[in-house]
Amino acid sequence: MPQIAQIMETYSSQIFWLLVTFGFVFFVVGRGMVPRVMDTVSQRDSQIAGDLAAAQAARDKADDEEEAWRKRENENRAQAQAVIAKAKADAAAKSEKKLAAAQKRIDTKLEKADVEIAEARYAAMTEVESVAAEAAQDIVKQLAGVKVTAANAKSAVKKAMTNV
Amino acid sequence: MAAEEGKVDPMHQFTIEPLLGSNGWELAGFNIAFTNSAMWMAITTVLLTIFVAGGMKRELVPGRWQMMVETFTGFIDDMLEANIGKAGRKYVPYIFSLFMFILFANILGLLPLGVIGLHPFTFTSHFTVTGVLAIISFAIVLVVGFWKHGLKFFTLFVPHGTPLAMIPVIFPIELISFLVRPFSLALRLFVAMMAGHVLLKVLSSFVIDGTNAGAGFAALVGVPSFILMVGISALEILVAGIQAYVFALLTSLYINDAENLH
């Protein structure tokens, strides 16, 4: 085994060159380069974390703004609804009033017309009665030669007329 | 080569051959020749540096390369955070270096560079190397433990709820199991890497010798060995990753003991 057979001649050279090379690796690579590589990694990690936090903050802000906008929108809608309801109520009240006035006018007109009709009918009735009484007087006189008083004729006609 | 010409010596791949300064290069009396092992350490270092440097573009949206490097750092970071907690972050440079260095070494040693005439060398199959890495890890555990807790660090060897009478027995057991840690850490990696490479070499010698011995042997020994080699090679890639992971994971668990006691 050369490791043992050569140990006396080579151990010093082995140890020396190992210390030189490993020392170089430790001080130049390990102490010099590795911390900077790790620094880059941690910088990147913190940048990513920062970016993620910023994105989260932006998202929260957008959510808040949307919430506020929704609230405002709802308020506006409610206001608009109230205005519409008020206008509707106003219009309904106005038209009711107008309708009521028109109804009143129509009612008075109708009443007047009814009275007029009743009057006209009464007048016509009395005329027809008087004509009928005269006619009855004439008929009785002609047929029976009996003279009937106007009052009698009138009451007789009235009696007959109620049967009509 | 120790074995006869034309035969495959499964241990030859672990031989350390000086490339430069085999005689002259000395440091305080110790030979520090630049060997093939040292060369592969250097190659590992250069490739690892290039790999991590490619991930330093620091772009907000990472490319593939940057993503790959960040996956590794994130993997080590997660492991330390899971095992040690928030205090584990400061060990990321060390554990990352350890894990990537071992991982690159293991995988580079597995590359089929023999096809183009180079000889890949897996320096993590030498216990001198894994031993030094284990000792570094163990030293960190000791330093952190005594720095943070002082002499209270010794309470690590007395688990919660131990009856008073049992403490004299439990304490040495826990102490020994603690002191064995660097050895188990070093030997695990060394043995796993060596065993895999030896197995591959032995199988490859079956393929070569079987094929040379004639068509019958080729069909009976060579082809099945070759198929087995393909499977074992895949397994070795897995082992390369797992052993690097185990080394880093155990180191982080030991550091957790030092950081948080029990």
Coordinates of C-alpha atoms in Angstrom, one line a residue:
Chain A
M1 CA 0.0 0.0 0.0
P2 CA 1.8 3.1 -1.2
Q3 CA 0.0 5.2 1.4
I4 CA 1.9 3.4 4.1
A5 CA 5.0 2.4 2.2
Q6 CA 5.7 6.0 1.1
I7 CA 4.6 7.8 4.2
M8 CA 8.0 8.7 5.5
E9 CA 9.1 10.3 2.3
T10 CA 5.9 12.0 1.3
Y11 CA 4.0 13.0 4.5
S12 CA 5.6 16.5 4.7
S13 CA 5.0 17.3 1.0
Q14 CA 1.4 16.0 1.3
I15 CA 0.6 18.0 4.4
F16 CA 2.3 21.1 3.0
W17 CA 0.6 21.1 -0.3
L18 CA -2.8 20.2 1.2
L19 CA -2.4 23.2 3.6
V20 CA -1.5 25.5 0.7
T21 CA -4.3 24.4 -1.6
F22 CA -7.0 23.9 1.0
G23 CA -5.9 27.2 2.6
F24 CA -6.3 28.9 -0.7
V25 CA -9.7 27.3 -1.2
F26 CA -10.8 28.3 2.3
F27 CA -9.5 31.9 2.3
V28 CA -10.2 32.8 -1.4
V29 CA -13.2 30.7 -2.2
G30 CA -14.8 30.1 1.2
R31 CA -14.2 33.4 2.8
G32 CA -14.0 35.6 -0.3
M33 CA -16.5 34.3 -2.8
V34 CA -19.1 32.2 -0.9
P35 CA -20.3 35.1 1.4
R36 CA -20.9 37.2 -1.7
V37 CA -22.8 34.4 -3.5
M38 CA -24.9 34.0 -0.4
D39 CA -25.4 37.7 -0.2
T40 CA -26.7 37.7 -3.7
V41 CA -29.1 34.9 -2.7
S42 CA -30.4 36.7 0.4
Q43 CA -30.6 40.0 -1.6
R44 CA -32.8 38.2 -4.2
D45 CA -34.9 36.6 -1.4
S46 CA -35.5 40.0 0.2
Q47 CA -36.3 41.6 -3.1
I48 CA -38.8 38.8 -3.9
A49 CA -40.3 39.2 -0.4
G50 CA -40.4 43.0 -0.9
D51 CA -42.1 42.7 -4.2
L52 CA -44.6 40.2 -2.9
A53 CA -45.4 42.6 0.0
A54 CA -45.8 45.5 -2.4
A55 CA -48.1 43.4 -4.6
Q56 CA -50.1 42.4 -1.5
A57 CA -50.3 46.0 -0.4
A58 CA -51.4 47.1 -3.9
R59 CA -54.0 44.4 -3.9
D60 CA -55.3 45.4 -0.4
K61 CA -55.5 49.0 -1.6
A62 CA -57.4 48.0 -4.7
D63 CA -59.8 46.0 -2.5
D64 CA -60.3 49.0 -0.2
E65 CA -60.9 51.3 -3.1
E66 CA -63.4 48.9 -4.6
E67 CA -65.1 48.7 -1.3
A68 CA -65.3 52.5 -1.0
W69 CA -66.5 52.7 -4.6
R70 CA -69.2 50.1 -4.0
K71 CA -70.4 52.0 -0.9
R72 CA -70.5 55.3 -2.8
E73 CA -72.3 53.6 -5.6
N74 CA -74.9 52.1 -3.3
E75 CA -75.4 55.4 -1.7
N76 CA -75.9 57.1 -5.1
R77 CA -78.3 54.4 -6.1
A78 CA -80.3 54.7 -2.9
Q79 CA -80.4 58.5 -3.5
A80 CA -81.6 58.1 -7.0
Q81 CA -84.2 55.6 -5.9
A82 CA -85.4 58.1 -3.3
V83 CA -85.7 60.9 -5.9
I84 CA -87.6 58.6 -8.2
A85 CA -89.9 57.5 -5.5
K86 CA -90.5 61.1 -4.5
A87 CA -91.3 62.2 -8.0
K88 CA -93.6 59.3 -8.4
A89 CA -95.4 60.1 -5.2
D90 CA -95.7 63.8 -6.3
A91 CA -97.0 62.9 -9.7
A92 CA -99.5 60.5 -8.2
A93 CA -100.7 63.1 -5.7
K94 CA -101.0 65.7 -8.5
S95 CA -103.0 63.5 -10.8
E96 CA -105.2 62.4 -7.9
K97 CA -106.0 66.0 -7.2
K98 CA -106.7 66.7 -10.8
L99 CA -108.9 63.7 -11.1
A100 CA -110.8 64.7 -7.9
A101 CA -111.4 68.1 -9.3
A102 CA -112.6 66.7 -12.6
Q103 CA -114.8 64.3 -10.8
K104 CA -116.3 67.1 -8.9
R105 CA -117.0 69.1 -12.0
I106 CA -118.6 66.2 -13.7
D107 CA -120.7 65.4 -10.6
T108 CA -122.1 68.9 -10.4
K109 CA -122.8 68.8 -14.2
L110 CA -124.6 65.5 -13.8
E111 CA -126.6 66.8 -10.9
K112 CA -127.7 69.8 -12.8
A113 CA -128.6 67.7 -15.7
D114 CA -130.6 65.4 -13.5
V115 CA -132.5 68.3 -12.1
E116 CA -133.2 69.6 -15.6
I117 CA -134.4 66.3 -16.8
A118 CA -136.7 65.9 -13.8
E119 CA -138.1 69.3 -14.4
A120 CA -138.6 68.7 -18.1
R121 CA -140.2 65.4 -17.3
Y122 CA -142.5 67.0 -14.7
A123 CA -143.5 69.7 -17.2
A124 CA -144.1 67.2 -19.9
M125 CA -146.2 65.1 -17.5
T126 CA -148.4 67.9 -16.5
E127 CA -148.9 68.9 -20.1
V128 CA -149.8 65.3 -21.0
E129 CA -152.2 65.2 -18.0
S130 CA -153.9 68.3 -18.9
V131 CA -154.1 67.3 -22.5
A132 CA -155.4 63.8 -21.5
A133 CA -158.0 65.4 -19.1
E134 CA -159.3 67.7 -21.8
A135 CA -159.4 64.8 -24.2
A136 CA -161.2 62.6 -21.6
Q137 CA -163.7 65.4 -21.0
D138 CA -164.4 65.7 -24.7
I139 CA -164.7 61.9 -25.2
V140 CA -167.1 61.5 -22.3
K141 CA -169.2 64.5 -23.5
Q142 CA -169.4 63.1 -27.0
L143 CA -170.1 59.5 -26.1
A144 CA -172.2 59.8 -23.0
G145 CA -173.3 63.4 -23.2
V146 CA -172.3 63.7 -19.7
K147 CA -170.5 66.8 -18.6
V148 CA -167.5 66.0 -16.5
T149 CA -165.8 68.6 -14.4
A150 CA -162.3 69.3 -15.2
A151 CA -161.2 68.3 -11.7
N152 CA -162.8 64.9 -12.0
A153 CA -161.3 64.3 -15.3
K154 CA -158.0 65.3 -14.0
S155 CA -158.1 62.8 -11.0
A156 CA -159.4 60.1 -13.3
V157 CA -156.5 60.6 -15.7
K158 CA -154.1 60.7 -12.9
K159 CA -155.4 57.4 -11.6
A160 CA -155.1 55.8 -15.1
M161 CA -151.7 57.3 -15.6
T162 CA -150.3 55.6 -12.5
N163 CA -151.1 52.3 -14.1
V164 CA -149.1 53.2 -17.2
Chain B
M1 CA 5.7 -0.8 -11.5
A2 CA 5.9 -3.5 -8.9
A3 CA 4.1 -6.1 -10.7
E4 CA 5.1 -7.9 -13.9
E5 CA 4.9 -6.1 -17.2
G6 CA 1.4 -6.2 -18.7
K7 CA -0.3 -6.8 -15.4
V8 CA -2.3 -4.2 -13.6
D9 CA -1.2 -3.5 -10.1
P10 CA -4.3 -2.2 -8.3
M11 CA -2.2 -0.3 -5.7
H12 CA 0.1 1.4 -8.2
Q13 CA -2.5 4.2 -8.8
F14 CA -1.9 5.4 -5.2
T15 CA 1.9 5.8 -5.7
I16 CA 3.1 9.4 -5.2
E17 CA 5.6 10.4 -7.8
P18 CA 7.6 13.6 -7.4
L19 CA 7.2 15.9 -10.4
L20 CA 9.3 18.9 -9.3
G21 CA 11.9 19.5 -6.7
S22 CA 12.2 16.0 -5.4
N23 CA 15.5 16.8 -3.7
G24 CA 16.0 20.4 -3.4
W25 CA 12.6 21.7 -2.1
E26 CA 12.7 21.9 1.6
L27 CA 10.9 23.8 4.3
A28 CA 12.5 23.8 7.7
G29 CA 14.1 20.5 6.9
F30 CA 11.0 18.9 5.5
N31 CA 10.8 17.8 1.9
I32 CA 8.0 19.6 0.1
A33 CA 8.5 18.2 -3.4
F34 CA 5.7 19.0 -5.8
T35 CA 4.2 15.6 -6.5
N36 CA 1.4 14.3 -8.7
S37 CA -0.7 14.4 -5.5
A38 CA 0.1 18.1 -5.1
M39 CA -0.6 18.7 -8.7
W40 CA -4.1 17.2 -8.4
M41 CA -4.7 19.3 -5.3
A42 CA -3.7 22.3 -7.4
I43 CA -6.0 21.3 -10.2
T44 CA -8.8 20.8 -7.7
T45 CA -8.2 24.2 -6.3
V46 CA -8.1 25.9 -9.7
L47 CA -11.3 24.2 -10.9
L48 CA -13.1 24.9 -7.7
T49 CA -12.1 28.5 -7.8
I50 CA -13.2 28.8 -11.4
F51 CA -16.5 27.0 -10.6
V52 CA -17.4 29.4 -7.7
A53 CA -16.1 32.5 -9.5
G54 CA -18.4 31.6 -12.4
G55 CA -21.3 31.9 -9.9
M56 CA -20.4 35.4 -8.8
K57 CA -22.1 37.3 -11.5
R58 CA -24.5 38.4 -8.8
E59 CA -27.4 38.7 -11.2
L60 CA -30.9 39.1 -9.8
V61 CA -32.2 36.4 -12.2
P62 CA -29.4 33.7 -12.0
G63 CA -28.1 31.9 -15.1
R64 CA -27.4 28.2 -15.0
W65 CA -23.9 28.4 -13.6
Q66 CA -24.8 30.9 -10.9
M67 CA -27.8 28.8 -10.1
M68 CA -25.5 25.7 -9.7
V69 CA -23.1 27.6 -7.3
E70 CA -26.0 29.0 -5.4
T71 CA -27.5 25.6 -5.1
F72 CA -24.3 24.3 -3.4
T73 CA -24.0 27.3 -1.1
G74 CA -27.7 27.0 -0.2
F75 CA -27.3 23.3 0.4
I76 CA -24.4 23.9 2.9
D77 CA -26.2 26.8 4.5
D78 CA -29.4 24.7 5.0
M79 CA -27.3 21.8 6.4
L80 CA -25.6 24.0 8.9
E81 CA -28.8 25.8 9.9
A82 CA -30.6 22.4 10.3
N83 CA -27.8 21.0 12.4
I84 CA -26.4 23.9 14.4
G85 CA -29.1 26.6 14.1
K86 CA -28.6 30.3 13.4
A87 CA -25.1 30.2 14.8
G88 CA -24.1 27.8 12.1
R89 CA -24.0 30.4 9.4
K90 CA -20.5 31.5 10.4
Y91 CA -19.2 28.0 9.5
V92 CA -20.5 28.1 6.0
P93 CA -17.1 29.2 4.5
Y94 CA -15.3 26.3 6.1
I95 CA -17.9 23.6 5.6
F96 CA -18.4 24.8 2.0
S97 CA -14.6 24.7 1.3
L98 CA -14.4 21.3 2.9
F99 CA -17.3 19.8 1.1
M100 CA -16.5 21.2 -2.4
F101 CA -12.7 20.4 -2.0
I102 CA -13.4 16.8 -1.2
L103 CA -16.2 16.5 -3.8
F104 CA -14.1 17.9 -6.6
A105 CA -11.1 15.8 -5.5
N106 CA -13.2 12.6 -5.5
I107 CA -14.8 13.3 -8.8
L108 CA -11.6 14.4 -10.5
G109 CA -10.0 11.2 -9.4
L110 CA -12.7 9.2 -11.1
L111 CA -12.4 10.9 -14.4
P112 CA -11.3 8.4 -17.2
L113 CA -8.3 10.5 -18.1
G114 CA -6.2 7.4 -18.5
V115 CA -7.8 7.1 -22.0
I116 CA -5.8 10.2 -23.1
G117 CA -2.7 9.1 -21.3
L118 CA -3.0 11.2 -18.1
H119 CA -3.0 9.5 -14.7
P120 CA -5.8 10.8 -12.5
F121 CA -4.8 10.8 -8.8
T122 CA -7.3 10.8 -6.0
F123 CA -5.5 12.5 -3.1
T124 CA -8.5 11.8 -0.8
S125 CA -7.4 8.2 -0.9
H126 CA -4.3 9.1 1.2
F127 CA -4.8 9.2 4.9
T128 CA -2.2 11.9 5.2
V129 CA -4.6 14.1 3.4
T130 CA -7.9 13.0 5.0
G131 CA -6.1 13.0 8.3
V132 CA -5.1 16.6 8.0
L133 CA -8.6 17.6 7.0
A134 CA -10.0 15.6 9.9
I135 CA -7.6 17.2 12.3
I136 CA -8.5 20.7 11.1
S137 CA -12.2 19.9 11.7
F138 CA -11.5 18.4 15.1
A139 CA -9.3 21.4 16.0
I140 CA -12.2 23.7 15.1
V141 CA -14.5 21.7 17.4
L142 CA -12.1 21.9 20.3
V143 CA -11.3 25.6 19.8
V144 CA -15.0 26.6 19.5
G145 CA -16.0 24.3 22.4
F146 CA -13.4 25.7 24.8
W147 CA -13.8 29.2 23.6
K148 CA -17.6 29.3 24.1
H149 CA -18.0 27.1 27.2
G150 CA -14.6 26.9 28.9
L151 CA -14.2 24.0 31.1
K152 CA -18.0 23.4 31.0
F153 CA -17.2 21.9 27.6
F154 CA -16.4 18.7 29.5
T155 CA -20.0 18.3 30.4
L156 CA -20.4 17.2 26.8
F157 CA -19.1 13.8 28.0
V158 CA -21.8 13.5 30.7
P159 CA -25.1 13.2 28.9
H160 CA -28.2 14.6 30.5
G161 CA -29.9 12.5 33.2
T162 CA -26.9 10.3 33.8
P163 CA -27.1 8.9 37.4
L164 CA -24.4 10.2 39.6
A165 CA -22.9 6.7 40.2
M166 CA -22.6 6.1 36.4
I167 CA -20.6 9.3 35.7
P168 CA -17.2 7.6 36.3
V169 CA -18.1 5.0 33.8
I170 CA -19.9 7.2 31.2
F171 CA -17.2 9.9 31.2
P172 CA -14.3 7.8 29.8
I173 CA -16.6 6.1 27.3
E174 CA -17.9 9.4 26.0
L175 CA -14.4 10.9 26.0
I176 CA -13.0 8.0 24.0
S177 CA -15.8 8.2 21.5
F178 CA -15.1 11.9 21.2
L179 CA -11.4 11.4 20.7
V180 CA -12.0 8.7 18.1
R181 CA -13.9 11.1 15.9
P182 CA -10.9 12.5 13.9
F183 CA -9.8 9.0 13.2
S184 CA -13.2 7.8 12.0
L185 CA -13.6 10.9 10.0
A186 CA -10.2 10.5 8.2
L187 CA -10.4 6.7 7.8
R188 CA -13.9 6.7 6.4
L189 CA -13.1 8.9 3.5
F190 CA -9.7 7.3 2.9
V191 CA -11.0 3.8 3.0
A192 CA -14.1 4.5 0.9
M193 CA -12.0 6.2 -1.9
M194 CA -9.3 3.6 -1.8
A195 CA -11.6 0.6 -1.8
G196 CA -13.6 1.9 -4.8
H197 CA -10.5 2.6 -6.8
V198 CA -8.9 -0.7 -6.0
L199 CA -12.1 -2.5 -6.9
L200 CA -12.2 -0.8 -10.3
K201 CA -8.6 -1.6 -11.0
V202 CA -9.0 -5.2 -10.0
L203 CA -12.0 -5.5 -12.3
S204 CA -10.1 -3.8 -15.1
S205 CA -7.3 -6.4 -14.7
F206 CA -9.9 -9.1 -15.0
V207 CA -11.1 -7.5 -18.2
I208 CA -7.6 -7.2 -19.6
D209 CA -6.3 -10.5 -18.5
G210 CA -9.5 -12.4 -19.4
T211 CA -9.5 -10.9 -22.9
N212 CA -5.9 -11.7 -23.4
A213 CA -6.4 -15.3 -22.4
G214 CA -8.7 -16.1 -25.3
A215 CA -12.3 -15.8 -26.5
G216 CA -13.8 -18.2 -23.9
F217 CA -12.3 -16.3 -21.0
A218 CA -13.2 -13.1 -22.6
A219 CA -16.9 -14.1 -22.7
L220 CA -16.9 -15.7 -19.3
V221 CA -14.7 -13.2 -17.3
G222 CA -14.0 -10.2 -19.4
V223 CA -17.5 -9.2 -20.4
P224 CA -19.2 -9.7 -17.0
S225 CA -16.4 -7.8 -15.3
F226 CA -16.8 -5.0 -17.8
I227 CA -20.5 -4.8 -17.2
L228 CA -19.8 -4.8 -13.4
M229 CA -17.3 -2.1 -13.8
V230 CA -19.8 0.2 -15.5
G231 CA -22.1 -0.3 -12.6
I232 CA -19.4 0.1 -10.0
S233 CA -18.2 3.3 -11.7
A234 CA -21.7 4.7 -11.4
L235 CA -21.7 3.6 -7.7
E236 CA -18.3 5.3 -7.2
I237 CA -19.6 8.6 -8.5
L238 CA -22.4 8.3 -5.9
V239 CA -19.8 7.4 -3.2
A240 CA -17.7 10.4 -4.2
G241 CA -20.7 12.7 -3.5
I242 CA -21.8 10.8 -0.4
Q243 CA -18.4 10.7 1.2
A244 CA -17.9 14.4 0.7
Y245 CA -21.4 15.0 2.2
V246 CA -20.7 12.6 5.1
F247 CA -17.4 14.4 5.9
A248 CA -19.1 17.8 5.8
L249 CA -22.2 16.6 7.7
L250 CA -20.2 14.9 10.5
T251 CA -18.0 18.0 10.8
S252 CA -21.1 20.1 11.2
L253 CA -22.6 17.7 13.8
Y254 CA -19.4 17.9 15.8
I255 CA -19.3 21.6 15.6
N256 CA -22.9 21.5 16.8
D257 CA -21.7 19.7 19.9
A258 CA -19.1 22.3 20.5
E259 CA -21.6 25.2 19.8
N260 CA -24.6 24.0 21.8
L261 CA -23.2 21.2 24.0
H262 CA -26.2 18.9 24.5

